[in-house]
Each structure stands twice: as C-alpha cells, then as structure tokens.
Coordinates of C-alpha atoms in Angstrom, one line a residue:
Chain B
M55 CA 26.2 -2.7 -40.4
K56 CA 23.9 0.3 -39.8
T57 CA 20.4 -0.5 -40.8
N58 CA 18.4 2.1 -42.7
D59 CA 15.0 2.7 -41.2
V60 CA 13.8 5.3 -43.7
I61 CA 10.6 3.4 -44.7
L62 CA 9.6 2.7 -41.1
Q63 CA 10.2 6.2 -40.0
T64 CA 8.4 7.8 -42.9
V65 CA 5.4 5.5 -42.5
T66 CA 5.4 6.2 -38.8
K67 CA 5.2 10.0 -39.4
I68 CA 2.0 9.6 -41.3
V69 CA 0.4 6.7 -39.4
L70 CA 1.1 8.4 -36.1
F71 CA -1.5 11.1 -36.7
I72 CA -4.1 8.7 -37.8
I73 CA -3.7 6.7 -34.6
V74 CA -3.8 9.8 -32.4
L75 CA -6.9 11.0 -34.2
F76 CA -8.5 7.6 -33.7
S77 CA -7.6 7.7 -30.0
I78 CA -9.2 11.1 -29.6
Y79 CA -12.3 9.9 -31.5
L80 CA -12.5 6.8 -29.2
F81 CA -12.2 9.1 -26.2
F82 CA -15.1 11.3 -27.2
A83 CA -17.3 8.5 -28.5
G84 CA -17.2 6.6 -25.2
H85 CA -20.4 8.1 -23.9
N86 CA -22.8 6.7 -26.5
T87 CA -20.8 4.1 -28.4
P88 CA -17.9 1.7 -27.5
G89 CA -14.8 3.6 -26.4
G90 CA -13.9 5.9 -23.6
G91 CA -10.9 7.0 -21.6
F92 CA -9.3 3.6 -21.1
V93 CA -9.1 2.4 -24.8
G94 CA -8.5 5.9 -25.9
G95 CA -5.5 6.2 -23.6
L96 CA -4.2 2.8 -24.6
M97 CA -4.5 3.8 -28.3
A98 CA -2.6 7.1 -27.6
S99 CA 0.2 5.3 -25.8
G100 CA 0.2 2.8 -28.7
A101 CA 1.0 5.8 -31.0
I102 CA 3.9 6.8 -28.7
V103 CA 5.2 3.2 -28.6
L104 CA 5.2 3.2 -32.5
L105 CA 7.3 6.4 -32.2
L106 CA 9.7 4.6 -29.8
L107 CA 10.0 1.7 -32.2
A108 CA 10.8 3.8 -35.2
F109 CA 13.2 6.1 -33.3
D110 CA 15.0 5.8 -30.0
V111 CA 14.2 6.7 -26.4
K112 CA 16.3 9.9 -26.5
T113 CA 14.7 11.3 -29.7
V114 CA 11.2 10.5 -28.4
L115 CA 11.9 12.4 -25.2
N116 CA 13.0 15.4 -27.3
I117 CA 9.7 15.2 -29.3
L118 CA 7.5 14.7 -26.3
P119 CA 9.3 16.1 -23.2
I120 CA 6.8 14.6 -20.7
N121 CA 7.4 13.1 -17.3
Y122 CA 4.9 10.3 -17.5
I123 CA 4.7 9.6 -13.8
N124 CA 3.6 13.2 -13.3
L125 CA 1.2 12.9 -16.2
A126 CA -0.5 10.0 -14.3
G127 CA -0.5 12.1 -11.2
V128 CA -2.2 15.0 -13.1
G129 CA -4.8 12.5 -14.5
L130 CA -5.6 11.2 -11.1
F131 CA -5.9 14.7 -9.8
I132 CA -8.3 15.6 -12.5
A133 CA -10.5 12.5 -11.9
V134 CA -10.6 12.9 -8.1
G135 CA -10.9 16.7 -8.3
F136 CA -13.9 16.3 -10.6
G137 CA -15.5 14.0 -8.0
A138 CA -14.8 16.4 -5.2
G139 CA -16.0 19.4 -7.3
S140 CA -19.5 18.2 -6.7
F141 CA -19.1 19.2 -3.1
L142 CA -19.1 22.8 -4.1
V143 CA -22.7 22.6 -5.4
G144 CA -23.8 20.5 -2.5
E145 CA -24.2 17.2 -4.4
P146 CA -22.9 13.8 -3.4
F147 CA -19.3 12.8 -4.4
L148 CA -19.0 12.0 -8.2
S149 CA -22.3 13.5 -9.2
H150 CA -22.3 14.7 -12.8
A151 CA -24.2 17.2 -14.7
F152 CA -25.1 17.5 -18.4
D153 CA -26.8 19.9 -20.8
Y154 CA -27.2 20.6 -24.5
F155 CA -25.3 23.5 -26.1
E156 CA -25.2 25.1 -29.5
L157 CA -21.6 24.9 -30.5
P158 CA -20.1 26.4 -33.6
L159 CA -19.4 23.8 -36.3
L160 CA -20.8 20.9 -34.2
G161 CA -24.3 22.2 -33.7
K162 CA -26.4 21.0 -30.8
T163 CA -24.1 19.0 -28.6
E164 CA -24.4 17.3 -25.3
L165 CA -21.7 18.3 -22.9
T166 CA -21.3 16.4 -19.7
T167 CA -19.0 16.7 -16.7
A168 CA -18.4 13.0 -16.8
T169 CA -16.0 13.7 -19.7
I170 CA -13.7 15.5 -17.3
F171 CA -13.5 12.2 -15.3
D172 CA -12.8 10.4 -18.5
L173 CA -10.0 12.8 -19.3
G174 CA -8.4 11.9 -16.0
V175 CA -8.6 8.2 -16.9
Y176 CA -7.2 8.9 -20.3
L177 CA -4.1 10.7 -18.9
V178 CA -3.6 8.1 -16.2
V179 CA -3.6 5.3 -18.8
I180 CA -1.1 7.1 -21.0
G181 CA 1.1 7.9 -18.0
V182 CA 1.1 4.4 -16.5
T183 CA 1.6 2.6 -19.9
M184 CA 4.4 4.8 -21.0
T185 CA 6.1 4.7 -17.5
I186 CA 6.1 0.9 -17.7
I187 CA 7.4 0.8 -21.2
Q188 CA 10.1 3.4 -20.8
T189 CA 11.3 2.1 -17.5
I190 CA 11.7 -1.4 -18.9
G191 CA 13.3 0.0 -22.1
E192 CA 15.8 2.1 -20.2
T193 CA 17.1 -0.5 -17.7
E194 CA 20.2 -2.3 -18.8
Chain S
M120 CA -26.8 11.9 2.4
N121 CA -23.6 13.1 3.9
N122 CA -20.5 14.1 1.9
F123 CA -18.5 14.2 5.2
I124 CA -18.0 10.4 5.3
I125 CA -16.0 10.3 2.1
L126 CA -13.3 12.6 3.6
P127 CA -11.4 9.7 5.4
I128 CA -11.0 8.2 1.9
L129 CA -10.5 11.4 0.0
I130 CA -7.8 13.0 2.2
P131 CA -5.2 10.2 1.9
L132 CA -6.0 9.7 -1.8
L133 CA -5.5 13.4 -2.7
T134 CA -2.4 13.5 -0.5
G135 CA -1.0 10.4 -2.2
I136 CA -1.5 12.0 -5.6
L137 CA 0.0 15.3 -4.4
L138 CA 3.1 13.5 -3.1
I139 CA 3.8 12.1 -6.6
F140 CA 4.9 15.6 -7.7
F141 CA 7.2 16.1 -4.7
N142 CA 9.3 12.9 -4.8
K143 CA 12.6 14.7 -4.7
R144 CA 11.6 17.3 -2.1
F145 CA 12.0 15.4 1.2
A146 CA 11.0 18.1 3.6
V147 CA 7.8 19.0 1.6
Q148 CA 6.9 15.3 1.4
K149 CA 7.2 14.9 5.2
A150 CA 5.3 18.1 5.9
I151 CA 2.4 17.1 3.6
S152 CA 2.2 13.6 4.9
L153 CA 2.2 14.7 8.5
L154 CA -0.4 17.4 7.9
A155 CA -2.7 15.0 6.0
A156 CA -2.3 12.2 8.7
A157 CA -3.1 14.7 11.5
S158 CA -6.2 16.1 9.7
S159 CA -7.4 12.5 9.0
V160 CA -7.3 11.8 12.8
V161 CA -9.4 14.9 13.4
I162 CA -11.9 14.0 10.6
A163 CA -12.2 10.5 11.9
L164 CA -12.9 11.7 15.4
C165 CA -15.7 13.9 14.1
L166 CA -17.0 11.0 12.1
V167 CA -17.2 8.8 15.2
Q168 CA -19.0 11.5 17.2
M169 CA -21.4 12.1 14.3
V170 CA -22.3 8.5 14.0
Y171 CA -22.7 8.3 17.8
T172 CA -25.2 11.2 17.9
E173 CA -27.0 10.8 14.6
G174 CA -26.9 7.1 13.9
I175 CA -25.5 5.3 10.8
Q176 CA -24.4 7.7 8.0
S177 CA -24.5 6.9 4.4
L178 CA -23.5 8.5 1.1
Y179 CA -24.9 7.6 -2.3
L180 CA -22.0 8.2 -4.7
G181 CA -23.2 10.2 -7.7
G182 CA -26.6 10.5 -6.2
W183 CA -27.7 7.0 -7.3
E184 CA -29.9 5.3 -4.7
P185 CA -29.2 1.9 -3.4
P186 CA -29.2 -0.9 -4.6
F187 CA -28.4 0.7 -7.9
G188 CA -25.4 2.9 -7.1
I189 CA -22.3 2.5 -4.9
I190 CA -22.9 3.5 -1.4
L191 CA -20.6 4.4 1.5
V192 CA -21.9 3.5 4.9
A193 CA -20.4 4.6 8.2
D194 CA -21.8 2.6 11.1
Q195 CA -20.0 2.8 14.4
F196 CA -18.0 -0.4 13.8
A197 CA -16.5 1.0 10.6
S198 CA -16.0 4.5 12.1
L199 CA -14.1 3.2 15.1
L200 CA -11.8 1.2 12.7
V201 CA -11.4 4.3 10.5
L202 CA -10.3 6.3 13.6
T203 CA -7.9 3.6 14.6
T204 CA -6.5 3.4 11.1
S205 CA -5.9 7.1 10.9
I206 CA -4.1 7.1 14.3
I207 CA -1.9 4.3 13.1
G208 CA -1.3 6.1 9.9
L209 CA -0.1 9.2 11.8
A210 CA 2.2 7.1 14.0
A211 CA 3.6 5.2 11.1
V212 CA 4.3 8.4 9.2
L213 CA 6.1 9.8 12.3
Y214 CA 8.1 6.5 12.7
S215 CA 9.0 6.5 9.0
F216 CA 10.7 9.9 9.3
R217 CA 13.5 8.3 11.2
T218 CA 13.6 4.7 9.9
I219 CA 13.0 5.0 6.2
D220 CA 16.0 6.0 4.1
R221 CA 16.3 8.6 1.4
E222 CA 16.4 6.1 -1.4
R223 CA 13.0 4.7 -0.5
E224 CA 11.5 8.2 0.1
R225 CA 12.6 9.2 -3.3
F226 CA 10.7 6.3 -4.9
Y227 CA 7.3 7.3 -3.6
Y228 CA 7.3 5.7 -0.2
F229 CA 5.0 8.2 1.4
S230 CA 2.6 8.1 -1.6
A231 CA 2.3 4.4 -1.2
V232 CA 1.6 4.7 2.5
Q233 CA -1.2 7.2 1.7
F234 CA -2.7 4.9 -1.0
L235 CA -2.5 2.0 1.5
I236 CA -4.5 4.0 4.0
T237 CA -7.0 5.0 1.2
G238 CA -7.6 1.3 0.5
V239 CA -8.0 0.4 4.1
T240 CA -10.4 3.1 5.0
G241 CA -12.3 2.5 1.8
A242 CA -12.7 -1.1 2.6
F243 CA -14.1 -0.2 6.0
L244 CA -16.6 2.3 4.7
T245 CA -17.9 0.7 1.6
G246 CA -21.4 -0.8 1.5
D247 CA -21.0 -2.6 -1.8
I248 CA -19.3 -6.0 -2.1
F249 CA -17.6 -5.3 -5.5
N250 CA -16.4 -1.9 -4.3
L251 CA -15.0 -3.8 -1.3
F252 CA -13.0 -5.9 -3.8
V253 CA -11.7 -2.7 -5.5
F254 CA -10.6 -1.2 -2.2
F255 CA -8.9 -4.5 -1.4
E256 CA -6.9 -4.1 -4.6
V257 CA -6.0 -0.5 -3.9
M258 CA -4.7 -1.6 -0.5
L259 CA -2.9 -4.7 -1.9
M260 CA -1.3 -2.8 -4.8
S261 CA 0.2 -0.3 -2.4
S262 CA 1.3 -3.1 -0.1
Y263 CA 3.1 -4.8 -3.0
V264 CA 5.0 -1.5 -3.6
L265 CA 5.8 -1.2 0.1
I266 CA 6.9 -4.8 0.5
V267 CA 9.3 -4.7 -2.4
L268 CA 10.5 -1.1 -2.1
G269 CA 14.3 -1.1 -1.4
S270 CA 14.7 -4.4 -3.3
T271 CA 17.0 -6.3 -0.9
K272 CA 17.2 -9.9 -1.7
I273 CA 14.8 -11.1 1.0
Q274 CA 12.2 -8.5 0.0
L275 CA 12.3 -9.7 -3.6
R276 CA 11.9 -13.3 -2.6
E277 CA 9.1 -12.7 -0.2
S278 CA 7.2 -10.2 -2.4
I279 CA 7.0 -12.9 -5.1
K280 CA 5.2 -15.2 -2.6
Y281 CA 3.1 -12.4 -1.2
L282 CA 2.0 -11.3 -4.7
L283 CA 1.3 -14.8 -5.9
V284 CA -0.9 -15.6 -2.9
N285 CA -2.8 -12.4 -3.1
V286 CA -3.4 -12.6 -6.9
I287 CA -4.9 -16.0 -6.4
S288 CA -7.1 -14.9 -3.5
S289 CA -8.2 -11.8 -5.4
A290 CA -9.2 -14.0 -8.4
L291 CA -11.1 -16.2 -6.0
F292 CA -12.8 -13.1 -4.6
V293 CA -14.0 -12.1 -8.1
I294 CA -15.3 -15.7 -8.7
T295 CA -17.1 -15.7 -5.4
V296 CA -18.7 -12.3 -6.1
A297 CA -19.7 -13.6 -9.5
Y298 CA -21.5 -16.6 -7.9
L299 CA -23.2 -14.4 -5.4
Y300 CA -24.3 -12.1 -8.1
A301 CA -25.7 -14.9 -10.2
L302 CA -27.6 -16.2 -7.2
T303 CA -29.0 -12.9 -5.9
G304 CA -28.7 -10.4 -8.7
T305 CA -27.4 -7.6 -6.4
L306 CA -24.1 -6.4 -5.1
N307 CA -25.2 -4.0 -2.4
M308 CA -24.5 -5.6 1.0
A309 CA -27.7 -4.5 2.6
D310 CA -29.8 -5.5 -0.4
L311 CA -27.9 -8.9 -0.5
S312 CA -28.9 -9.4 3.1
V313 CA -32.6 -8.7 2.3
V314 CA -32.6 -10.9 -0.8
I315 CA -31.0 -13.8 1.1
S316 CA -33.4 -13.6 4.1
E317 CA -36.4 -13.5 1.7
N318 CA -35.3 -16.5 -0.2
G319 CA -33.7 -18.4 2.7
Q320 CA -30.1 -19.4 3.0
T321 CA -30.0 -22.3 0.6
G322 CA -27.2 -24.8 0.4
I323 CA -25.5 -23.0 -2.5
I324 CA -25.5 -19.7 -0.5
T325 CA -23.7 -21.5 2.3
V326 CA -21.1 -22.7 -0.2
V327 CA -20.6 -19.0 -1.3
A328 CA -20.3 -18.1 2.4
I329 CA -17.5 -20.7 2.9
M330 CA -15.8 -19.4 -0.3
F331 CA -15.9 -15.9 1.2
L332 CA -14.4 -17.4 4.4
V333 CA -11.5 -18.8 2.3
V334 CA -11.0 -15.5 0.4
F335 CA -11.0 -13.3 3.5
G336 CA -9.1 -16.0 5.4
L337 CA -6.3 -15.7 2.9
K338 CA -6.2 -12.0 3.3
G339 CA -6.6 -12.1 7.1
A340 CA -4.3 -15.1 7.6
I341 CA -6.5 -17.7 9.4
F342 CA -5.6 -21.4 9.7
P343 CA -4.8 -23.0 7.2
M344 CA -4.4 -20.0 4.9
Y345 CA -1.8 -18.2 7.0
F346 CA 1.3 -19.9 5.5
W347 CA 2.4 -16.8 3.5
L348 CA 2.3 -14.3 6.4
P349 CA 5.4 -15.1 8.5
G350 CA 7.8 -14.8 5.6
S351 CA 6.2 -11.9 3.9
Y352 CA 5.9 -9.7 6.9
Y353 CA 9.4 -10.4 7.9
A354 CA 10.9 -8.8 4.8
P355 CA 10.0 -5.1 4.7
P356 CA 11.3 -2.5 7.2
S357 CA 9.6 -2.2 10.6
A358 CA 7.5 0.8 9.8
V359 CA 6.0 -1.1 6.9
T360 CA 5.5 -4.3 8.9
A361 CA 3.7 -2.2 11.5
L362 CA 1.3 -0.9 8.9
F363 CA 0.8 -4.4 7.5
G364 CA 0.4 -6.1 10.9
A365 CA -1.9 -3.5 12.2
L366 CA -4.1 -2.9 9.2
L367 CA -3.9 -5.5 6.4
T368 CA -4.9 -8.6 8.2
K369 CA -7.5 -6.6 10.2
V370 CA -9.3 -5.7 6.9
G371 CA -9.7 -9.4 6.3
V372 CA -11.0 -9.9 9.8
Y373 CA -13.4 -6.9 9.3
S374 CA -14.7 -8.4 6.0
I375 CA -15.3 -11.7 7.6
T376 CA -17.2 -10.0 10.5
R377 CA -19.2 -7.9 8.0
V378 CA -20.3 -10.7 5.7
F379 CA -21.0 -13.2 8.5
T380 CA -23.0 -10.7 10.6
L381 CA -24.8 -8.9 7.8
I382 CA -25.3 -11.3 5.0
F383 CA -24.8 -15.0 6.0
Y384 CA -26.3 -15.2 9.4
H385 CA -29.2 -17.6 8.8
D386 CA -27.3 -20.9 9.0
T387 CA -25.0 -20.3 11.9
G388 CA -25.0 -23.9 12.9
F389 CA -22.7 -24.7 10.0
T390 CA -20.8 -21.6 8.9
H391 CA -20.1 -20.2 12.4
Q392 CA -19.1 -23.6 13.7
V393 CA -16.5 -23.9 10.9
L394 CA -15.3 -20.4 11.7
A395 CA -15.0 -21.2 15.4
W396 CA -12.8 -24.3 14.8
L397 CA -10.7 -22.5 12.2
S398 CA -10.1 -19.7 14.7
A399 CA -9.2 -22.2 17.4
F400 CA -6.5 -23.7 15.2
T401 CA -5.3 -20.2 14.2
I402 CA -4.8 -19.4 17.9
I403 CA -3.0 -22.7 18.5
F404 CA -0.6 -22.3 15.5
G405 CA -0.1 -18.7 16.3
V406 CA 1.1 -19.4 19.8
I407 CA 3.2 -22.3 18.7
G408 CA 5.0 -20.0 16.3
A409 CA 5.3 -17.3 18.9
I410 CA 7.0 -19.5 21.5
A411 CA 9.1 -21.4 19.0
Y412 CA 11.2 -18.5 17.6
S413 CA 14.0 -16.5 19.2
D414 CA 13.7 -13.9 16.6
I415 CA 11.9 -10.8 17.9
K416 CA 10.2 -9.8 14.7
K417 CA 9.0 -13.4 14.1
I418 CA 7.5 -13.6 17.6
I419 CA 5.4 -10.5 17.1
I420 CA 4.4 -11.7 13.6
Y421 CA 3.1 -15.0 15.0
N422 CA 1.2 -13.0 17.7
I423 CA -0.8 -11.5 14.8
L424 CA -2.2 -14.9 14.1
T425 CA -3.3 -15.5 17.7
A426 CA -5.1 -12.2 17.8
V427 CA -6.9 -12.9 14.5
G428 CA -8.0 -16.2 15.9
V429 CA -9.3 -14.6 19.1
I430 CA -11.3 -11.9 17.3
L431 CA -12.9 -14.4 14.9
F432 CA -13.8 -16.7 17.7
G433 CA -15.8 -13.9 19.3
I434 CA -17.6 -13.4 16.0
A435 CA -18.2 -17.1 15.6
A436 CA -19.6 -17.6 19.1
N437 CA -22.2 -14.9 18.0
T438 CA -23.5 -13.9 21.4
S439 CA -24.0 -10.3 22.4
S440 CA -21.0 -10.2 24.8
S441 CA -18.6 -12.1 22.5
V442 CA -19.3 -9.8 19.5
L443 CA -18.8 -6.8 21.7
G444 CA -15.6 -8.4 22.9
S445 CA -14.4 -8.8 19.3
V446 CA -15.0 -5.2 18.6
Y447 CA -13.0 -4.2 21.6
Y448 CA -10.2 -6.7 20.9
L449 CA -10.0 -5.7 17.2
V450 CA -9.3 -2.0 18.0
H451 CA -7.0 -3.0 20.9
D452 CA -5.0 -5.3 18.7
M453 CA -4.6 -2.8 15.9
I454 CA -3.1 -0.3 18.4
I455 CA -0.9 -2.8 20.3
K456 CA 0.5 -4.6 17.2
C457 CA 1.5 -1.2 15.8
A458 CA 3.3 -0.3 19.0
L459 CA 5.0 -3.7 19.3
F460 CA 6.3 -3.6 15.7
F461 CA 7.7 -0.1 16.3
L462 CA 9.3 -1.5 19.5
V463 CA 11.0 -4.5 17.9
G464 CA 12.1 -2.2 15.0
A465 CA 13.7 0.2 17.5
I466 CA 15.4 -2.7 19.3
A467 CA 16.7 -4.1 16.0
I468 CA 18.1 -0.6 15.1
I469 CA 19.9 -0.3 18.4
T470 CA 21.4 -3.8 18.5
G471 CA 21.7 -4.4 14.7
T472 CA 20.1 -7.8 15.0
N473 CA 16.8 -9.5 15.3
D474 CA 18.2 -12.5 17.2
L475 CA 17.2 -12.6 20.9
R476 CA 20.3 -14.6 21.8
K477 CA 22.6 -11.8 20.7
M478 CA 21.2 -9.1 22.9
G479 CA 20.8 -8.3 26.6
G480 CA 20.8 -5.6 29.2
L481 CA 19.2 -3.0 27.0
I482 CA 17.4 -1.5 30.0
K483 CA 20.5 0.0 31.4
N484 CA 20.9 2.5 28.5
H485 CA 17.3 2.5 27.3
P486 CA 15.0 2.4 30.4
F487 CA 12.2 4.3 28.8
L488 CA 12.1 2.0 25.8
G489 CA 12.3 -1.0 28.1
W490 CA 9.3 0.0 30.2
L491 CA 7.3 1.0 27.1
F492 CA 7.9 -2.6 25.8
F493 CA 6.9 -4.0 29.2
V494 CA 3.6 -2.1 29.2
S495 CA 2.9 -3.1 25.6
A496 CA 3.7 -6.7 26.3
I497 CA 1.4 -7.1 29.3
S498 CA -1.3 -5.1 27.4
L499 CA -1.0 -7.6 24.6
A500 CA -1.5 -10.5 27.0
G501 CA -4.6 -8.8 28.6
I502 CA -3.5 -8.0 32.1
P503 CA -6.5 -6.3 33.7
P504 CA -6.1 -2.5 33.8
L505 CA -4.8 -2.5 30.2
S506 CA -6.6 -2.6 27.0
G507 CA -6.3 -6.2 26.0
F508 CA -8.3 -7.3 29.1
I509 CA -11.9 -6.3 28.4
G510 CA -12.0 -7.7 24.9
K511 CA -10.7 -11.1 25.8
L512 CA -12.9 -11.2 28.9
K513 CA -16.0 -10.5 26.9
I514 CA -15.0 -13.0 24.2
V515 CA -14.4 -15.8 26.7
E516 CA -17.7 -14.9 28.6
G517 CA -19.6 -15.1 25.3
G518 CA -17.8 -18.3 24.4
F519 CA -18.9 -20.0 27.6
E520 CA -22.5 -18.6 27.1
A521 CA -22.5 -20.2 23.6
G522 CA -21.3 -23.5 25.1
E523 CA -18.0 -23.5 23.3
Y524 CA -16.1 -24.5 26.4
A525 CA -13.1 -26.1 24.6
I526 CA -12.3 -23.2 22.4
S527 CA -12.9 -20.7 25.2
M528 CA -10.3 -22.5 27.2
V529 CA -7.9 -22.4 24.3
V530 CA -8.4 -18.6 24.2
L531 CA -7.6 -18.3 27.9
L532 CA -4.5 -20.6 27.7
S533 CA -3.3 -18.8 24.7
S534 CA -3.0 -15.6 26.8
L535 CA -0.5 -17.3 28.9
L536 CA 1.7 -18.4 26.0
V537 CA 1.4 -15.0 24.4
L538 CA 2.6 -13.4 27.6
Y539 CA 5.4 -15.9 27.7
S540 CA 6.5 -15.2 24.2
V541 CA 6.6 -11.4 24.6
L542 CA 8.1 -11.5 28.1
K543 CA 10.8 -13.7 26.7
I544 CA 11.9 -10.7 24.6
F545 CA 11.7 -8.4 27.6
I546 CA 13.6 -10.7 29.9
N547 CA 16.3 -11.8 27.4
G548 CA 16.6 -8.5 25.6
F549 CA 16.3 -5.9 28.4
W550 CA 17.4 -7.8 31.5
G551 CA 20.5 -9.8 32.0
E552 CA 24.1 -9.0 31.3
Q553 CA 24.8 -6.0 29.1
V554 CA 26.0 -7.2 25.7
M555 CA 26.8 -3.8 24.1
T556 CA 28.1 -0.6 25.6
T557 CA 26.7 2.7 24.3
E558 CA 29.6 2.9 21.8
Q559 CA 29.0 -0.5 20.3
E560 CA 25.3 0.2 19.7
K561 CA 24.4 0.5 16.0
G562 CA 21.9 3.3 16.4
N563 CA 19.9 5.3 18.9
T564 CA 16.2 5.8 19.5
K565 CA 16.1 9.5 18.5
G566 CA 12.7 10.3 16.9
M567 CA 11.3 6.8 17.5
L568 CA 10.2 7.2 21.1
L569 CA 7.4 9.7 20.1
P570 CA 5.4 7.3 17.8
I571 CA 6.1 4.4 20.1
G572 CA 5.0 6.4 23.2
L573 CA 1.9 7.6 21.3
M574 CA 0.7 4.1 20.5
A575 CA 1.6 2.5 23.9
G576 CA 0.1 5.5 25.7
L577 CA -3.1 5.2 23.6
S578 CA -3.3 1.5 24.5
V579 CA -3.0 2.4 28.2
A580 CA -5.5 5.2 27.9
F581 CA -7.9 2.8 26.1
G582 CA -7.6 0.3 29.0
F583 CA -8.1 2.9 31.7
G584 CA -10.8 4.9 29.9
I585 CA -12.9 1.9 29.0
E586 CA -15.9 3.3 30.7
L587 CA -15.6 6.5 28.6
V588 CA -15.5 4.7 25.3
S589 CA -17.8 1.8 26.0
P590 CA -21.0 3.5 24.7
Y591 CA -19.3 3.8 21.3
F592 CA -18.3 0.1 21.3
T593 CA -21.7 -1.0 22.5
Q594 CA -23.3 0.9 19.6
A595 CA -20.9 -0.8 17.2
A596 CA -21.7 -4.3 18.5
E597 CA -25.4 -3.6 18.5
A598 CA -25.4 -2.9 14.8
L599 CA -23.5 -6.1 14.2
L600 CA -25.9 -8.1 16.2
N601 CA -29.0 -6.6 14.6
P602 CA -28.5 -6.4 10.8
E603 CA -31.9 -4.8 10.5
I604 CA -30.4 -1.5 11.9
Y605 CA -27.8 -1.5 9.1
I606 CA -30.3 -2.4 6.4
Q607 CA -32.9 0.2 7.6
A608 CA -30.2 2.9 7.6
V609 CA -29.1 2.0 4.1
L610 CA -32.3 1.2 2.2
K611 CA -34.5 3.6 4.1
E612 CA -37.7 2.5 2.3

C-alpha cells in the first residue's frame, strides 16, 4: 500500500525555511552570543535531513544539486585561505581585523574577518554531515 | 614573529584540500602531489638553515602572545624532523605512483597522504600541548583513512583494532591534559615548564608525567603498549606502511622526548628510570619478534619497536652524548625504515608473497634491488660508515656514562640480532637457488627503484657526511639538554 505523505511534506515545506533562518541567525550570532559556525552548520544540515525524510534522495538531489564533499573542500579552503590571507598584510597566520560600519537597514554594525573563518566552518560542517548521511543512505 | 615556519604545515594542508576537487583526474592529482612534496622539501631545507643561523623561530598565531595564544616553535630538533618528514613524504608520493591502484586514488588517497603529513609536521612544530593533541588527531584520522582504504578483509579487521586503541589513547591524552591544566593553569609548553620549575615537581606532577608516558607510549608503541602495532601495520599497502613506520611512531617518540626534556625533567630519578627500563623491554621484545618471523614485512615491523626502544633509552639516560645520539638515531631510523618498507614492498610485488621460505635467488634478475637492500640492512644494524652507527655509538656511550651498563649492553646486543633478522631476508631472498624465472615473476620494479634509491642513498650520504651535518644535530641536542634556551626563545620576557 502506498502511504500518503502529504501532511509531512506540506509541513516540511514551511518548517524548512524557519530552520534555515534559525541556522543563519545562529551563524551570525556566534560572535557575541551562543552560536557560531558549528551549530549553525549542524542546524542547516538538519534542515536538509528533514527534506530527505519527507522526500527521497533523488528528489533532494534535484532540489539541491550539491556535491557535498566538494562543499566541505570549499569550506576548508575558505577557512585556511582566510588564515593565509593575513600573510598579505604582514600579520601572523590567522590574525583577524574588525571595524564598525554604517550599513543600510542594520545601522552601525561590527564587521570582522573572523566571520569568514566561521563561514568556512559552516560549510565544512554541512558538507561532512550530509556526506555521511547520504553515503549511508545510498548504500544497499 | 616569522610566518615562514607555518609553511611546512600550510603547504600539505592546502594541497590536501585542493586534491579533494581532483579525485577523478589522476594525472592532475599526481602532478599536484609531486609539486607540493618537492616544494615542502625546499621549504624545510630553508627552515633548517634559518634556525641554524638565527636560532629558534616562533610564530604567535593570530598575534596573541604566549602563554595566551597558540604558538608554533621551530627549534633545530623539530626542524630536522620536519625536513626528514618532507623527504619521506616526497619518496612516498613517488612510490605510490606505481604501487597504489586507481580505485584507491579515486577515493582521495593522495589527499589523505597530504593530511597525514600536515598532522605530523604540525605535531613537530607546535608549542602548545593541546594543539599537539589536535595535530595528533589530524594525523590519526588520516591514518585511519589510509589503513582502511581499499577495504580488503585484513584491512577491515586490523583497522578496527587500530581505531579502538587510538581512540582510547586519545581519550587518555585529553584526560591527562585536563589534569595538567588543573594543576598548572596553562597549556603552553614553555610556560608549563616555568610553572613546574617554580612550584617544584610534586608527586602529582610525576603521576601526570607517567600518564603522558602511557599516552605517547601507546602512539609510539613502547613495551607493553605495542601490542596493536604488528597487526595494524601489516594490513595496508607498503607505501602506507612506510609512511606509518617512518612517521607515526616517531611522533610518539618525539612527544616523549619533548615532554621529558622540556617539562618533566626535575625528578629524573623516577620517571627516566621507568623510561629506561621500558625502552629496554621494547628493544628485547622487538628483536624477539624480528628474529621469530619468516615474513619479510613482519620482520621490518618488529624492527620499528627495537629502534623506538633505542631512541628512548638515549633520552632516558639523559647525558649530553646520549641525547645527541637519540637525535641522530631518530632521523636515521625514519629514513631507513622508509627505505626498508619500500624494499620489502618491492620484493612482495616481484614474488607475489611475503613469505621468506617461498622466495630465493632474486639477485640474479634484480641485482640493483638486492644491493640496495644489503646497504639498507647493514645501515639499519649500524655498521660504521653508514648512518645507523653514529647514533647508536653516542647512545651507548651516554648509557655507560650514566651507569646504565645492563641496558647499554642490551642495545649493543640488539644490533646483532637486528642484523641477523634483516640479513636473513637478504640471504634467503636474494641468494640461493632461483625460485622464479623472469616469466614467473608477478611484477617488475619499474618506477620503484627511484624512491628506494633516494631513501637508501640519503641514508648512505647521511652516514658519510656526518661531519657536515653534525653542527645541526649538536644544536638540536643542545636545546633539548638546556630547556632554558627553548623557554627564553618562546617567552622572550
């Protein structure tokens, strides 16, 4: 008998965006409040896992055509590249800089290069988690 | 403040990341690995020269001064090991071109090799005890991948054991660091040393020292924590075993040397005596294994244990000549173990077996390989003009100076049995009646002679050019014997 997943799928479509937004919130909140790249990344992969539960592997691959191993590679590259970027200005490896800017909508905001490192962590966590889950899910 | 000293870590790391994107382009993979390995050697050479002329180099990561930030320190001991590691990395990459199959290469083999080298060089260069743990994990994770990659039955079985032992020892490492942090309130190695010498090495600090000995002993395979090594190192292909045998256990040895010369050097009567006896038993069990087997790979694997014991005895004796001898012997052993694992790998490819009783007369068709093996074998045992001699001489000399007559004799006698064990391979495998004609052989040595020749040649050059390199080694031993030099360079008032 074919089961009908219409409730699960409909709820997923709504909840997914809330989870992704929460993940992005956690990512940016990490500097001054609990959060950061690691939990943010886990939360984002949680959203994709929910998608995998509601639909199947093929459909999710159509929605998000991402090679997750390469995504992890890109994340690592961003993190290490940020560290090496401090060479260019003659500072020690992994030095970071910050300043305050007047941004439209947000007003006076502190922008720091450590966020770039965190973005790398975020992508690595998504890449690694999804690789593990997809690989186990696909093997017979 | 010197950004140069992070390059030996950064180059393999970036290469490993880059290789992730090229897992299906075999030629590109090989070209990138080779280029990175070669440039690492050049960088490491510059590093050694820089430390030699300008003294100990350090880098405060992120600009945070010690003891608050993570610090990388390149003293001569670490720099020499980084240089040796990069040369072994280059040779292993060359050897892998021929011996590693497409299926493994497609599944990120070369990435894993680069990450392994990242971990090893990181462990050598770090000046922070928790950072050392992190680099240990980088190294171990890559080694888990390399040991299981290919998933033959024996690899699956042995990687379970390997993983289990290392997970337990890593947990113990964290617990030990936690104890140390609770007692001293710092994680920077130089600062730890200062704090401990100010407050005296109390009983509980000695307990922590012994816990470190257990942790690093599990990684570096000393008696009685070596039980996992013979099986685990037997499973993966020779190129991987060469990397493991030459690098992984040596990182454990390096860490023992570092903590016992820099941090816990106040109560040598107890800790160093324990270390001396453990190394004596390591030597004994190593040679027993080496003469007992007639499997060529097993023989070389047990010889790792003997060498670990010899090096640690030099550290435990703690005289100026024995520590110098240990530095010599450590570098020598990394080179020669790499050469020997390459050689037994080549023999196994030619004959299709690891069993000594099923081979013979190889020298007729493979004279060059045979003599390379002979040179490596006598170099391992420490025959005078070759590289193993000076290290063992200094260690034994220091051992007698320290009054450790029994263990020094064990070291001397072990050389004889080591020589017997490797010459057994030479005599049975290369001499005697020819078992296989050229047609019956399972493979040829094409592409393998270059890396083997590189490592064996390096070992010979090291032995003959000992006068040339001795100032570097003396500088390395000096910093180990006088921790103040290291502390001064790191904390700099």
